[in-house]
Short mmCIF file of C-alpha atoms and ligand atoms in Angstrom, two decimals:
data_model
loop_
_atom_site.label_atom_id
_atom_site.label_comp_id
_atom_site.label_asym_id
_atom_site.label_seq_id
_atom_site.Cartn_x
_atom_site.Cartn_y
_atom_site.Cartn_z
CA LEU A 866 -8.16 10.08 -23.74
CA ILE A 867 -9.91 10.55 -20.43
CA GLN A 868 -13.35 9.06 -20.56
CA THR A 869 -15.67 9.90 -17.74
CA THR A 870 -17.81 7.05 -16.54
CA ALA A 871 -20.80 7.30 -14.26
CA TYR A 872 -18.62 6.13 -11.29
CA GLU A 873 -15.54 8.27 -11.98
CA HIS A 874 -14.29 10.48 -9.17
CA GLY A 875 -11.55 13.07 -9.16
CA GLY A 876 -7.91 12.31 -8.28
CA ASN A 877 -7.30 9.30 -10.56
CA ILE A 878 -3.87 10.53 -11.31
CA ASP A 879 -2.13 7.13 -11.86
CA GLN A 880 -4.36 6.45 -14.82
CA VAL A 881 -3.82 9.85 -16.30
CA ALA A 882 -0.07 9.75 -15.88
CA LYS A 883 0.00 6.44 -17.75
CA ARG A 884 -2.32 7.59 -20.50
CA PHE A 885 -0.52 10.88 -21.21
CA LYS A 886 2.96 9.46 -20.38
CA LEU A 887 3.45 12.08 -17.69
CA ASP A 888 5.68 12.03 -14.64
CA LEU A 889 3.39 11.45 -11.67
CA ARG A 890 5.20 14.02 -9.57
CA ALA A 891 4.84 16.67 -12.25
CA ILE A 892 1.03 16.44 -12.42
CA LEU A 893 -0.95 19.26 -10.89
CA ASP A 894 -4.13 17.63 -9.63
CA PHE A 895 -7.06 20.00 -9.31
CA SER A 896 -9.50 17.19 -9.67
CA SER A 897 -9.50 16.04 -6.06
CA ASN A 898 -10.24 18.49 -3.20
CA ILE A 899 -7.45 17.75 -0.77
CA ASN A 900 -5.73 20.22 1.55
CA PRO A 901 -2.68 21.39 -0.47
CA LEU A 902 -0.70 21.83 2.79
CA GLY A 903 -0.37 18.04 2.69
CA ILE A 904 -0.20 15.63 5.56
CA PRO A 905 0.67 17.62 8.77
CA LYS A 906 4.33 17.06 9.70
CA PRO A 907 3.72 15.84 13.27
CA LEU A 908 1.18 13.28 11.89
CA GLN A 909 3.69 12.10 9.37
CA GLU A 910 6.19 11.55 12.17
CA MET A 911 3.55 9.67 14.21
CA PHE A 912 2.93 7.30 11.33
CA LEU A 913 6.61 6.55 10.97
CA SER A 914 7.27 6.01 14.64
CA ASN A 915 4.26 3.76 15.06
CA LEU A 916 4.85 1.19 12.36
CA ASP A 917 4.90 -1.53 15.03
CA ARG A 918 1.18 -0.98 15.48
CA LEU A 919 0.72 -2.84 12.17
CA THR A 920 1.79 -6.03 13.91
CA ARG A 921 -1.28 -5.96 16.07
CA TYR A 922 -4.98 -5.89 15.47
CA PRO A 923 -6.59 -2.51 16.07
CA ASP A 924 -9.01 -2.35 19.06
CA PRO A 925 -12.26 -3.57 17.47
CA GLU A 926 -14.11 -0.93 19.46
CA TYR A 927 -11.60 1.84 18.66
CA ARG A 928 -11.90 3.23 22.17
CA THR A 929 -8.93 5.56 22.09
CA LEU A 930 -9.80 6.89 18.62
CA ARG A 931 -13.44 7.51 19.61
CA GLU A 932 -12.35 9.29 22.79
CA SER A 933 -10.00 11.52 20.79
CA ILE A 934 -12.77 12.43 18.37
CA ALA A 935 -15.14 12.90 21.30
CA ARG A 936 -12.77 15.46 22.81
CA TYR A 937 -12.19 17.18 19.44
CA LEU A 938 -15.89 17.76 18.91
CA ASN A 939 -17.20 17.69 22.50
CA VAL A 940 -19.57 14.75 22.01
CA PRO A 941 -19.79 11.54 24.03
CA PRO A 942 -17.81 8.53 22.48
CA SER A 943 -21.08 6.54 22.44
CA LYS A 944 -22.25 8.74 19.61
CA ILE A 945 -19.20 8.07 17.38
CA ILE A 946 -18.49 5.27 14.93
CA PRO A 947 -15.15 5.29 12.96
CA GLY A 948 -15.23 4.16 9.37
CA ASN A 949 -13.05 3.24 6.48
CA GLY A 950 -13.44 6.77 5.05
CA ALA A 951 -16.69 8.71 5.18
CA SER A 952 -17.61 6.39 2.39
CA GLU A 953 -18.03 3.34 4.61
CA ILE A 954 -20.26 5.41 6.93
CA ILE A 955 -22.47 6.53 4.02
CA PHE A 956 -23.10 2.89 3.01
CA LEU A 957 -23.44 1.75 6.62
CA LEU A 958 -25.88 4.45 7.54
CA LEU A 959 -28.22 3.81 4.65
CA SER A 960 -28.15 0.04 5.08
CA THR A 961 -28.84 0.44 8.79
CA LEU A 962 -31.53 3.12 8.66
CA LYS A 963 -33.07 1.55 5.59
CA PRO A 964 -35.31 4.48 4.68
CA LYS A 965 -38.13 3.87 2.23
CA ASN A 966 -37.77 7.17 0.44
CA LEU A 967 -34.56 9.11 0.55
CA LEU A 968 -34.20 12.68 -0.62
CA LEU A 969 -30.98 13.71 -2.34
CA CYS A 970 -30.06 17.03 -3.95
CA ALA A 971 -28.86 17.13 -7.50
CA PRO A 972 -26.08 17.72 -8.14
CA THR A 973 -24.36 16.15 -5.14
CA PHE A 974 -21.73 13.48 -4.26
CA ALA A 975 -22.44 10.43 -6.39
CA GLU A 976 -21.77 7.78 -3.76
CA TYR A 977 -25.04 8.59 -1.98
CA GLU A 978 -26.92 7.26 -4.95
CA ASN A 979 -24.70 4.16 -5.09
CA ALA A 980 -25.19 3.58 -1.38
CA ALA A 981 -28.92 3.94 -1.74
CA GLN A 982 -28.97 1.46 -4.51
CA ALA A 983 -26.86 -1.02 -2.47
CA ALA A 984 -29.38 -0.74 0.35
CA ALA A 985 -32.40 -0.94 -2.06
CA VAL A 986 -33.56 2.56 -0.98
CA ASN A 987 -35.81 4.56 -3.29
CA VAL A 988 -34.40 8.01 -4.17
CA ARG A 989 -36.16 11.26 -4.86
CA TYR A 990 -34.26 14.31 -6.07
CA LEU A 991 -34.41 17.98 -5.32
CA THR A 992 -32.79 19.65 -8.27
CA LEU A 993 -30.73 22.68 -7.20
CA SER A 994 -31.22 25.59 -9.55
CA GLU A 995 -28.36 27.16 -11.57
CA ASP A 996 -30.24 30.49 -11.57
CA ASN A 997 -30.02 30.39 -7.78
CA GLU A 998 -26.29 29.43 -7.97
CA TYR A 999 -27.19 26.01 -6.54
CA GLN A 1000 -28.11 27.34 -3.15
CA LEU A 1001 -30.40 24.93 -1.27
CA GLU A 1002 -33.95 26.38 -1.29
CA MET A 1003 -35.23 25.36 2.11
CA THR A 1004 -38.90 26.07 1.27
CA LYS A 1005 -38.74 23.65 -1.68
CA LEU A 1006 -37.06 21.06 0.56
CA ILE A 1007 -39.65 21.42 3.29
CA ALA A 1008 -42.44 21.08 0.64
CA ILE A 1009 -41.13 17.54 -0.22
CA LEU A 1010 -40.90 16.41 3.42
CA GLU A 1011 -44.25 14.58 3.25
CA LYS A 1012 -42.93 12.34 0.52
CA VAL A 1013 -39.72 11.03 2.21
CA ASP A 1014 -38.55 9.51 5.50
CA CYS A 1015 -34.99 10.55 5.18
CA ILE A 1016 -32.92 13.42 3.81
CA LEU A 1017 -29.18 13.26 2.94
CA LEU A 1018 -27.58 16.67 2.59
CA CYS A 1019 -23.92 17.38 1.78
CA ASN A 1020 -22.78 20.50 3.63
CA PRO A 1021 -20.74 22.08 2.06
CA ASN A 1022 -22.08 20.43 -1.07
CA ASN A 1023 -19.84 18.69 -3.52
CA PRO A 1024 -19.57 19.79 -6.37
CA THR A 1025 -21.30 23.15 -5.96
CA SER A 1026 -19.30 24.37 -2.92
CA THR A 1027 -22.46 25.89 -1.41
CA LEU A 1028 -23.09 25.93 2.28
CA VAL A 1029 -26.31 25.93 4.40
CA ALA A 1030 -26.05 27.93 7.58
CA PRO A 1031 -26.58 26.07 10.92
CA GLU A 1032 -29.52 28.32 11.78
CA GLU A 1033 -31.31 27.22 8.57
CA LEU A 1034 -30.58 23.59 9.29
CA ARG A 1035 -31.96 24.07 12.79
CA GLY A 1036 -35.29 25.01 11.24
CA LEU A 1037 -35.16 21.93 9.10
CA LEU A 1038 -34.44 19.70 12.07
CA GLU A 1039 -37.51 21.11 13.93
CA GLN A 1040 -39.73 20.34 10.97
CA THR A 1041 -38.32 16.88 10.37
CA LYS A 1042 -38.44 15.89 14.04
CA ARG A 1043 -42.21 16.50 14.04
CA LYS A 1044 -42.66 14.62 10.75
CA ARG A 1045 -40.37 11.74 11.80
CA VAL A 1046 -37.94 12.23 9.01
CA ASN A 1047 -34.26 11.43 9.59
CA VAL A 1048 -31.64 13.95 8.51
CA ILE A 1049 -28.15 12.89 7.51
CA ILE A 1050 -25.58 15.62 6.93
CA ASP A 1051 -22.28 14.89 5.30
CA GLU A 1052 -19.80 17.37 6.71
CA SER A 1053 -16.71 15.83 5.01
CA PHE A 1054 -15.52 19.32 3.95
CA ILE A 1055 -16.62 21.28 7.03
CA GLU A 1056 -13.09 21.99 8.27
CA LEU A 1057 -12.37 23.41 4.84
CA THR A 1058 -14.91 26.18 5.17
CA LEU A 1059 -13.90 29.61 6.63
CA ALA A 1060 -15.78 29.11 9.87
CA GLY A 1061 -14.72 25.48 10.11
CA ASN A 1062 -16.39 23.58 12.90
CA ARG A 1063 -18.66 26.59 13.66
CA ASN A 1064 -20.55 25.56 10.53
CA SER A 1065 -21.10 22.08 11.96
CA MET A 1066 -24.35 20.70 13.22
CA VAL A 1067 -22.52 18.46 15.74
CA PRO A 1068 -23.68 20.57 18.75
CA TRP A 1069 -27.26 19.79 17.80
CA LEU A 1070 -26.91 15.99 18.10
CA GLU A 1071 -27.93 16.37 21.68
CA SER A 1072 -31.25 17.91 20.86
CA TYR A 1073 -32.22 15.86 17.76
CA GLU A 1074 -32.21 12.10 17.72
CA ASN A 1075 -33.20 12.16 13.98
CA LEU A 1076 -29.80 13.84 13.15
CA PHE A 1077 -26.84 11.89 11.77
CA ILE A 1078 -23.55 13.44 10.73
CA ILE A 1079 -20.87 12.02 8.46
CA ARG A 1080 -17.31 13.34 8.77
CA SER A 1081 -14.00 12.64 7.23
CA PHE A 1082 -10.27 13.26 7.89
CA THR A 1083 -9.49 12.59 4.22
CA LYS A 1084 -9.70 16.17 2.95
CA ILE A 1085 -8.43 18.24 5.82
CA PHE A 1086 -5.36 16.10 6.60
CA ALA A 1087 -4.71 15.13 2.91
CA ILE A 1088 -4.91 11.39 3.58
CA PRO A 1089 -7.28 9.93 0.94
CA GLY A 1090 -5.12 6.86 0.76
CA LEU A 1091 -5.31 6.14 4.45
CA ARG A 1092 -9.16 5.94 4.67
CA LEU A 1093 -10.54 7.49 7.83
CA GLY A 1094 -13.99 8.97 8.45
CA TYR A 1095 -16.62 8.68 11.16
CA GLY A 1096 -20.30 8.82 11.74
CA LEU A 1097 -22.12 10.62 14.60
CA GLY A 1098 -25.64 9.86 15.80
CA ALA A 1099 -27.75 8.67 18.74
CA PRO A 1100 -26.11 5.74 20.60
CA GLN A 1101 -28.83 3.22 19.74
CA TYR A 1102 -28.21 3.76 15.99
CA ILE A 1103 -24.46 3.78 16.41
CA GLU A 1104 -24.76 0.32 18.15
CA LYS A 1105 -26.85 -0.95 15.27
CA MET A 1106 -24.32 0.27 12.78
CA ASN A 1107 -21.55 -1.46 14.78
CA ARG A 1108 -23.38 -4.76 14.43
CA ASN A 1109 -23.62 -4.33 10.65
CA LYS A 1110 -19.98 -3.35 10.23
CA LEU A 1111 -17.02 -5.35 8.99
CA PRO A 1112 -14.67 -5.95 11.94
CA TRP A 1113 -11.44 -3.87 11.95
CA SER A 1114 -12.51 -1.90 8.89
CA VAL A 1115 -10.37 1.04 10.19
CA ASN A 1116 -6.71 0.05 10.12
CA ALA A 1117 -4.20 0.59 12.95
CA MET A 1118 -2.36 3.36 11.00
CA ALA A 1119 -5.51 5.33 10.47
CA SER A 1120 -6.43 5.23 14.15
CA ILE A 1121 -3.20 7.11 14.89
CA VAL A 1122 -4.87 10.26 13.53
CA GLY A 1123 -6.83 10.36 16.74
CA ASP A 1124 -3.66 10.84 18.74
CA TYR A 1125 -2.67 13.74 16.51
CA LEU A 1126 -5.93 15.62 17.00
CA PHE A 1127 -4.80 17.08 20.34
CA GLN A 1128 -2.01 19.00 18.67
CA SER A 1129 -3.76 19.81 15.39
CA HIS A 1130 -4.57 23.43 16.29
CA PRO A 1131 -1.59 25.10 14.51
CA PHE A 1132 -2.37 23.11 11.33
CA PHE A 1133 -5.97 24.23 11.39
CA GLU A 1134 -4.70 27.88 11.70
CA LYS A 1135 -2.37 27.48 8.82
CA THR A 1136 -5.04 25.83 6.67
CA SER A 1137 -7.46 28.65 7.52
CA GLN A 1138 -4.87 31.34 6.50
CA TRP A 1139 -4.25 29.60 3.17
CA LEU A 1140 -7.99 29.05 2.46
CA VAL A 1141 -9.04 32.65 3.19
CA THR A 1142 -6.66 34.11 0.66
CA GLU A 1143 -6.47 31.45 -2.04
CA LYS A 1144 -10.18 30.68 -2.30
CA SER A 1145 -11.09 34.33 -3.12
CA TRP A 1146 -8.01 34.72 -5.34
CA LEU A 1147 -8.88 31.74 -7.46
CA PHE A 1148 -12.53 32.66 -7.65
CA GLU A 1149 -11.77 36.21 -8.76
CA GLU A 1150 -9.29 35.01 -11.42
CA LEU A 1151 -11.87 32.55 -12.74
CA GLN A 1152 -14.46 35.33 -12.90
CA LYS A 1153 -12.08 37.28 -15.22
CA ILE A 1154 -12.11 34.44 -17.80
CA VAL A 1155 -15.07 35.48 -19.96
CA SER A 1156 -15.82 32.05 -21.51
CA VAL A 1157 -16.59 30.50 -18.09
CA LYS A 1158 -18.86 31.18 -15.16
CA ALA A 1159 -17.53 30.29 -11.72
CA PHE A 1160 -20.02 29.68 -8.89
CA PRO A 1161 -19.22 31.40 -5.55
CA PRO A 1162 -17.36 28.86 -3.36
CA GLN A 1163 -17.79 28.25 0.38
CA SER A 1164 -15.14 25.53 0.53
CA ASN A 1165 -11.84 24.53 -1.08
CA PHE A 1166 -13.25 23.81 -4.51
CA ILE A 1167 -15.09 25.72 -7.20
CA LEU A 1168 -17.73 24.66 -9.73
CA VAL A 1169 -17.21 26.22 -13.20
CA LYS A 1170 -19.41 26.30 -16.30
CA ILE A 1171 -18.13 26.76 -19.85
CA VAL A 1172 -20.50 29.35 -21.17
CA SER A 1173 -19.08 30.53 -24.46
CA SER A 1174 -16.59 28.18 -26.07
CA GLN A 1175 -16.79 25.37 -28.64
CA LEU A 1176 -15.02 23.13 -26.12
CA THR A 1177 -16.92 20.51 -24.10
CA THR A 1178 -15.58 19.76 -20.63
CA THR A 1179 -14.20 16.47 -21.81
CA GLU A 1180 -12.24 18.26 -24.58
CA LEU A 1181 -10.97 20.88 -22.16
CA GLN A 1182 -10.13 18.21 -19.59
CA ASN A 1183 -8.07 16.32 -22.11
CA LYS A 1184 -6.22 19.39 -23.33
CA MET A 1185 -5.37 20.34 -19.79
CA ALA A 1186 -4.31 16.76 -18.88
CA ALA A 1187 -1.92 16.61 -21.85
CA ASN A 1188 -0.24 19.59 -20.13
CA GLY A 1189 -0.14 17.83 -16.75
CA VAL A 1190 -3.08 19.62 -15.15
CA LEU A 1191 -6.10 17.69 -14.04
CA ILE A 1192 -9.54 19.14 -13.60
CA ARG A 1193 -12.63 17.25 -12.47
CA ASN A 1194 -15.10 16.62 -15.32
CA ALA A 1195 -18.43 17.38 -13.64
CA ALA A 1196 -20.59 16.02 -16.51
CA ASN A 1197 -21.36 12.80 -14.59
CA PHE A 1198 -23.03 14.60 -11.71
CA ARG A 1199 -26.77 14.22 -11.94
CA SER A 1200 -28.35 17.44 -13.51
CA LEU A 1201 -24.99 18.75 -14.76
CA ASN A 1202 -23.60 18.31 -18.28
CA GLU A 1203 -20.60 18.59 -20.55
CA GLN A 1204 -20.29 22.32 -19.75
CA PHE A 1205 -19.31 21.83 -16.07
CA PHE A 1206 -16.02 21.13 -14.35
CA ARG A 1207 -14.72 21.52 -10.81
CA VAL A 1208 -11.34 22.64 -9.60
CA ALA A 1209 -9.72 22.43 -6.20
CA VAL A 1210 -8.17 25.50 -4.56
CA LYS A 1211 -4.40 24.86 -4.28
CA ASP A 1212 -1.38 26.91 -3.45
CA ARG A 1213 -0.78 30.31 -5.29
CA VAL A 1214 1.89 28.98 -7.73
CA SER A 1215 -0.35 26.09 -8.74
CA ASN A 1216 -3.42 28.24 -8.95
CA GLU A 1217 -1.68 30.70 -11.22
CA HIS A 1218 -0.60 27.85 -13.43
CA LEU A 1219 -4.19 26.61 -13.64
CA ILE A 1220 -5.45 30.05 -14.67
CA ARG A 1221 -2.80 30.49 -17.31
CA LEU A 1222 -3.46 27.11 -18.89
CA LEU A 1223 -7.26 27.56 -18.72
CA ARG A 1224 -6.91 30.91 -20.53
CA LYS A 1225 -4.70 29.37 -23.20
CA GLU A 1226 -6.90 26.34 -23.88
CA LEU A 1227 -10.02 28.48 -23.93
CA GLY A 1228 -8.37 30.87 -26.36
CA GLU A 1229 -8.25 33.89 -24.10
C1 PLP B 2446 -18.98 14.96 0.02
C2 PLP B 2446 -18.07 13.78 0.18
N1 PLP B 2446 -18.30 12.90 1.19
C3 PLP B 2446 -17.49 11.87 1.39
C4 PLP B 2446 -16.44 11.62 0.52
C5 PLP B 2446 -15.58 10.41 0.71
O1 PLP B 2446 -14.67 10.67 1.76
P1 PLP B 2446 -13.70 9.53 2.27
O2 PLP B 2446 -12.48 9.56 1.43
O3 PLP B 2446 -13.47 9.89 3.71
O4 PLP B 2446 -14.39 8.22 2.07
C6 PLP B 2446 -16.14 12.50 -0.47
C7 PLP B 2446 -14.95 12.27 -1.39
O5 PLP B 2446 -14.80 12.86 -2.40
C8 PLP B 2446 -17.01 13.59 -0.68
O6 PLP B 2446 -16.78 14.47 -1.65
#
């Protein structure tokens, strides 16, 4: 059986394949939120034709990679630090900024809490309300500002798939600037929202030195195994983070992604066409299943609550897994419970399969 531990993430498909004696290639993984278009073809070719890079150390300053990201987002390279996934940046940021009191939303990505613990940072929680469909309530957030010196927001938020608009975040930055509170925004899924980079706060880095942004190539380019993310912030903090960082933590293969960015436009277009249709299709189909409630998604994943069934999420998860379909048990997210699960949006054929199996297992 699948047992969810406090540290379990989605996408642990090797373990599930072994446990249920399934063929790895036959598993439909809705538990990790990765672009179903897969690794862009030109990027795959670049990996294969650049194997010789593995015989050399990467540039410890990652100048070429930083310049590529700089051009991609129109920020100076001095504000960019590449990381071994967004995860390294999360840990590095908290251990460098060392806030006394950090505000996190609940539910949100669990690694923030782990990173806070590793950096001995005290955490306060702002519980997002189910009645409000987990939308961030800015007035509530602003009311807690006096009690913290740093806020870490996930935008769009994992696992709720809610998004705070840039205008609203601008207001927050004004308030926090005056109160000397740092704001970290994890935009790991930003390219997987309909407006993509137009939802990003990157353009505001110039105006707010208390703003830090975490980004990832993991989700958009379907490369969770490669490990590539980056942090953005004022140069003096980026320098500090560089001093705290393990040398060469981003491998030479990962840094090739920078070279691909210049030609990534058609892939972003294709991704956007898929997302706009499949996100609403899957959401609408989930809404038709009466024993669950699906929360409106702003990104490529959907939070779902079992509202009228005898099944717990773990039971449903196991029944689905026995049929080769993985869903993300969301019970281990702070403030959620054994009624919640999360599914990624995939291609139409896979999404149809998910809906059919959910209906069957829920007795509909
Ligand atoms: C919100 C969020 N941030 C960061 C990460 C980690 O990304 P990476 O694989 O780039 O370390 C995840 C992974 O699930 C995530 O959900």
